[in-house]
mmCIF file of C-alpha atoms in Angstrom:
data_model
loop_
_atom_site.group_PDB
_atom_site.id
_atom_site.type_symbol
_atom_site.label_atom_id
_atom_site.label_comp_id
_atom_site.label_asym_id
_atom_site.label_seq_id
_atom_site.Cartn_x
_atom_site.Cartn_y
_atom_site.Cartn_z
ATOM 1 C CA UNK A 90 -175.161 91.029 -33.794
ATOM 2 C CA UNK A 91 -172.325 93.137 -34.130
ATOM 3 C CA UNK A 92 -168.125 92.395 -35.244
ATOM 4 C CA UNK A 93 -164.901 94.010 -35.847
ATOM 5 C CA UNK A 94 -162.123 93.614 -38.394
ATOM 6 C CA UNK A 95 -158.825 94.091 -36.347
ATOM 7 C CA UNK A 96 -155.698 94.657 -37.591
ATOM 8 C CA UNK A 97 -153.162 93.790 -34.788
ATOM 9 C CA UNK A 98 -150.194 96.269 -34.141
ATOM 10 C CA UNK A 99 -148.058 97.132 -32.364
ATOM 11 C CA UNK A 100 -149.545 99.966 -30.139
ATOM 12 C CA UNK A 101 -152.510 97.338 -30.021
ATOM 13 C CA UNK A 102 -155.803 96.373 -32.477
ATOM 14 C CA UNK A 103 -156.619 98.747 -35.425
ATOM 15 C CA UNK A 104 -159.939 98.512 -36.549
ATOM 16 C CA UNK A 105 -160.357 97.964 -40.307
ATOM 17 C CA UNK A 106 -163.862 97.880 -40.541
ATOM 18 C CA UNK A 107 -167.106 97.581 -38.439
ATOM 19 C CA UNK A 108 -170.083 94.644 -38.854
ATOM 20 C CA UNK A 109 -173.522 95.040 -37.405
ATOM 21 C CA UNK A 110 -176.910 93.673 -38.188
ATOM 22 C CA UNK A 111 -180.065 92.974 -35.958
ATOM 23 C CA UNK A 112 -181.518 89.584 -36.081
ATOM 24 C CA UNK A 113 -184.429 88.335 -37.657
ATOM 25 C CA UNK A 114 -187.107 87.336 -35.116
ATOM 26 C CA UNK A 115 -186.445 83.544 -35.939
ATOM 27 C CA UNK A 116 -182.767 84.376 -35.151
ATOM 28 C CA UNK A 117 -183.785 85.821 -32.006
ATOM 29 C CA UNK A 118 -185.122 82.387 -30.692
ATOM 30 C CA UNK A 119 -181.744 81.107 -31.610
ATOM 31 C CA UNK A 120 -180.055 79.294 -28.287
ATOM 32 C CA UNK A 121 -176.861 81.789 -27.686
ATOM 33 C CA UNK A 122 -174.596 79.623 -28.654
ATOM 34 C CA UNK A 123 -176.083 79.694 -32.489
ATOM 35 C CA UNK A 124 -176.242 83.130 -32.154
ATOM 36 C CA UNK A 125 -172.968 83.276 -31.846
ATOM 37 C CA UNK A 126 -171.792 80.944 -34.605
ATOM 38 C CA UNK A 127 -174.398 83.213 -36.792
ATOM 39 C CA UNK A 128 -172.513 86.262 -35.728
ATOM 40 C CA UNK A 129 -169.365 84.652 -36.569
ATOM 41 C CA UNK A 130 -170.291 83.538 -39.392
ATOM 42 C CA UNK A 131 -171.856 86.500 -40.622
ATOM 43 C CA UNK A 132 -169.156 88.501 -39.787
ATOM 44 C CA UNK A 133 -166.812 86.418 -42.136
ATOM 45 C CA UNK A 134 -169.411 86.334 -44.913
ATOM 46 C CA UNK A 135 -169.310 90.331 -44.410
ATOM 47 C CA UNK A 136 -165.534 90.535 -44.550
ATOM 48 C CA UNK A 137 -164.990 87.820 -46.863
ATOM 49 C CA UNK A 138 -163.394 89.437 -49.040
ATOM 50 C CA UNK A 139 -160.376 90.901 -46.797
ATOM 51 C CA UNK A 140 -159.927 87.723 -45.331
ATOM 52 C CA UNK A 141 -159.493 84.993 -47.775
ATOM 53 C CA UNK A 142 -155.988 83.242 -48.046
ATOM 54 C CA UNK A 143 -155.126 85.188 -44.984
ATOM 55 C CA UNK A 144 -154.625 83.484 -41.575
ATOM 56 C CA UNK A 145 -156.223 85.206 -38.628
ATOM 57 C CA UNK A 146 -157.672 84.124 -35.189
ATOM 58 C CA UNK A 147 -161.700 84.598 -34.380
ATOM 59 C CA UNK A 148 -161.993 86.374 -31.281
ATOM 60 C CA UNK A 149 -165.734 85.477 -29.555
ATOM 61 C CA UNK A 150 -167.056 86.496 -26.180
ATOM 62 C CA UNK A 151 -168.624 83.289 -25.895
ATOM 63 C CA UNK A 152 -166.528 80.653 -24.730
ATOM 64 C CA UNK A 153 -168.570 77.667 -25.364
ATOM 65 C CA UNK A 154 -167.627 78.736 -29.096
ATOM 66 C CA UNK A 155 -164.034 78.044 -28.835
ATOM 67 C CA UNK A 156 -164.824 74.348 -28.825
ATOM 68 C CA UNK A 157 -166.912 74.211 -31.783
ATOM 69 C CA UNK A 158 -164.685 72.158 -33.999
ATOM 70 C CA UNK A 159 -164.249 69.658 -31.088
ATOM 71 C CA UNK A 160 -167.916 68.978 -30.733
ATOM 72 C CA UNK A 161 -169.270 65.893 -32.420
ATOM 73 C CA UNK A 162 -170.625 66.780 -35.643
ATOM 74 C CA UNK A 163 -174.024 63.969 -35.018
ATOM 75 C CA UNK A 164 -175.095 66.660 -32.285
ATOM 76 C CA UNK A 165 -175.417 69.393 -34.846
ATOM 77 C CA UNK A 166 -178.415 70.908 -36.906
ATOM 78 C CA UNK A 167 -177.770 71.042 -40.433
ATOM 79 C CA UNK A 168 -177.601 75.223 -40.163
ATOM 80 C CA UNK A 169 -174.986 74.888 -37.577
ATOM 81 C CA UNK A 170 -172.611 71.986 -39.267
ATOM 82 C CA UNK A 171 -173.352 74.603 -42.570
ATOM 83 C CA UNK A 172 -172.290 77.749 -40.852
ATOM 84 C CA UNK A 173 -169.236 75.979 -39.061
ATOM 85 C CA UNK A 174 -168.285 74.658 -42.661
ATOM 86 C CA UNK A 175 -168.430 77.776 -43.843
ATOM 87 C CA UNK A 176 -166.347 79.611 -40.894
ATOM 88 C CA UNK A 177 -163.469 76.454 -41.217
ATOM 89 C CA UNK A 178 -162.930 77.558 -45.077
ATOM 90 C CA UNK A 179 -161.568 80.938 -43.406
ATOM 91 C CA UNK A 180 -160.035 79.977 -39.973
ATOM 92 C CA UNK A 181 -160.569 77.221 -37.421
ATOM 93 C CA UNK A 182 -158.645 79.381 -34.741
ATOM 94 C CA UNK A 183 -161.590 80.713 -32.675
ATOM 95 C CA UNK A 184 -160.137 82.383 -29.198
ATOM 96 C CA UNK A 185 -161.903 83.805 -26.005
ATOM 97 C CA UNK A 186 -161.986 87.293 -25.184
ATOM 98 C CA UNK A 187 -163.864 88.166 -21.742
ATOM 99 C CA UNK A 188 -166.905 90.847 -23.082
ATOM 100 C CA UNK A 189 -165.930 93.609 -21.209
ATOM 101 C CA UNK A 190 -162.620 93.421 -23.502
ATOM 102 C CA UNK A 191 -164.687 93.049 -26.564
ATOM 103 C CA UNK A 192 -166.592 96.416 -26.068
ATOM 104 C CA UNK A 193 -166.664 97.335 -29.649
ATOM 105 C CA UNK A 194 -168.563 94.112 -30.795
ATOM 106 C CA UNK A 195 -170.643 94.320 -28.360
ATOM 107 C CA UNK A 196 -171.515 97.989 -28.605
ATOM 108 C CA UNK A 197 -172.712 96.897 -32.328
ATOM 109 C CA UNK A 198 -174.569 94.041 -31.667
ATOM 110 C CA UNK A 199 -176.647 96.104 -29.251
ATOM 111 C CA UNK A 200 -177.237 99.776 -31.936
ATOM 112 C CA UNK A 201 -180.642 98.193 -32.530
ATOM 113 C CA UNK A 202 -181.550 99.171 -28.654
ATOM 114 C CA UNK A 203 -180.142 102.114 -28.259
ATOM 115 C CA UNK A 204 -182.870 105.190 -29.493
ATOM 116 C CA UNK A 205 -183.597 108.315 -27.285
ATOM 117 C CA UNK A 206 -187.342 109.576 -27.423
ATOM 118 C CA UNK A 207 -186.516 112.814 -26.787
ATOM 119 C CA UNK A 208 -183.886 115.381 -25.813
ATOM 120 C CA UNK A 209 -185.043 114.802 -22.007
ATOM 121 C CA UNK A 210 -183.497 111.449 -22.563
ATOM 122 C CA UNK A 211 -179.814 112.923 -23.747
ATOM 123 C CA UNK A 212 -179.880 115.296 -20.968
ATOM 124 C CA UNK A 213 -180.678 112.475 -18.920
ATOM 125 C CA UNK A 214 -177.518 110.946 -20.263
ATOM 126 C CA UNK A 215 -175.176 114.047 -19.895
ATOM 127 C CA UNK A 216 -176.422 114.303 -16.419
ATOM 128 C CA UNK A 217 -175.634 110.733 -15.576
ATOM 129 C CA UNK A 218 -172.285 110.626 -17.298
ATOM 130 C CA UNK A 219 -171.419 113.858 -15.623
ATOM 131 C CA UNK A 220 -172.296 112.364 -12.130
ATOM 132 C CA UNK A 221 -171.034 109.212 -12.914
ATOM 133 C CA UNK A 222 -167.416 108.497 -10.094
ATOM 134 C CA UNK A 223 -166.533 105.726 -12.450
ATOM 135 C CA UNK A 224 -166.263 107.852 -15.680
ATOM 136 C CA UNK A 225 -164.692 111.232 -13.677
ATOM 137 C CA UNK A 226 -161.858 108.665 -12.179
ATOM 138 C CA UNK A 227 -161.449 107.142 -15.702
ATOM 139 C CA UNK A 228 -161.028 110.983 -17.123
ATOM 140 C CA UNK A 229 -159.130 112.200 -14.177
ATOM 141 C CA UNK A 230 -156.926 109.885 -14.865
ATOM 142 C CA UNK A 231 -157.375 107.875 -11.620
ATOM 143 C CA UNK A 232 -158.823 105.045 -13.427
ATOM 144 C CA UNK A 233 -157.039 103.052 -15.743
ATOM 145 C CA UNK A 234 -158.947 102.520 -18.905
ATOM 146 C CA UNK A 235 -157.190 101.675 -22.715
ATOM 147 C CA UNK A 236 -159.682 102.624 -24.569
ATOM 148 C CA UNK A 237 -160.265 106.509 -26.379
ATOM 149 C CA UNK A 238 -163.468 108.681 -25.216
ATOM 150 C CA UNK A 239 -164.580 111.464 -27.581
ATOM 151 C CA UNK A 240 -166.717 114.067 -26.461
ATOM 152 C CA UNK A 241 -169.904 114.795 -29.013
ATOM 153 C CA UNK A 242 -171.606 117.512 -29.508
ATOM 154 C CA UNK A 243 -175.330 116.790 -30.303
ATOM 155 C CA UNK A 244 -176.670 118.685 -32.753
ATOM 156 C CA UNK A 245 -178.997 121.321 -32.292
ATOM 157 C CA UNK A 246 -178.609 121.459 -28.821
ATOM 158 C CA UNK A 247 -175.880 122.153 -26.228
ATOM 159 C CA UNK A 248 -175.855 118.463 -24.828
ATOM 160 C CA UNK A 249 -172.231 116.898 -24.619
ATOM 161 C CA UNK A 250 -171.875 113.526 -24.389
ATOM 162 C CA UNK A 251 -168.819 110.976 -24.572
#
């Protein structure tokens, strides 16, 4: 599970800090819905301290979430009436973003999966990225895309990769 502080400016969001931590394998039975509210939650418990007495919106890629204070409360397990207690002491604004909006979030929820066994695998990747039409229209310029791409270096090889 993965989040993202914002700070919302004008030119757009400015991250202020980064959340991610993999699940237990009892959280990994979780329905998706409570692994959301966990992610919330933990997310908030993680940036407690930079959001207290300060009013900001929860942004989830699960829209089921944004009804969570509607629901009745008798249809809840004790964790999830505790962990929606806990997220109302902060903000009870929860709003919808589509996830291919919400690609930093995502991105960390999913670090745990992402390991390369060898350096066949990140040539693999430079190949594919370098072959890619999407990603040469998006660098071209011919694609319109908001968000920054940074070329890195590996190191100890000559393997470029955004």
């Amino acid at each position: 599970m993965g989040g993202v502080l914002n700070e919302i400016t004008p030119k757009g969001p400015k991250p202020l800090g980064f959340f991610s931590k993999k699940l237990t394998p009892t959280q990994a039975k979780y329905s998706a819905y409570d692994r959301e509210i966990l992610a919330a939650y933990s997310a908030i418990q993680y940036f407690r301290h930079m959001l207290e007495a300060r009013p900001f919106a929860l942004y989830v890629d699960h829209k089921p979430l944004t009804y969570a204070f509607r629901q009745n409360s008798d249809k809840c397990s004790p964790r999830r009436l505790r962990q929606l207690d806990f997220i109302s002491q902060f903000t009870t604004d929860i709003r919808y973003v589509p996830g291919k909006e919400n690609v930093v979030a995502d991105s960390l929820s999913r670090v745990c999966e992402i390991q390369f066994s060898s350096l066949a695998d990140l040539k693999l990747w430079e190949s594919s990225q370098n072959s890619d039409p999407e990603l040469k229209g998006i660098l071209e310029g011919k694609i319109k895309f908001s968000g920054d791409l940074v070329k890195v270096q590996m190191p100890d090889s000559e393997i470029t990769i955004l």
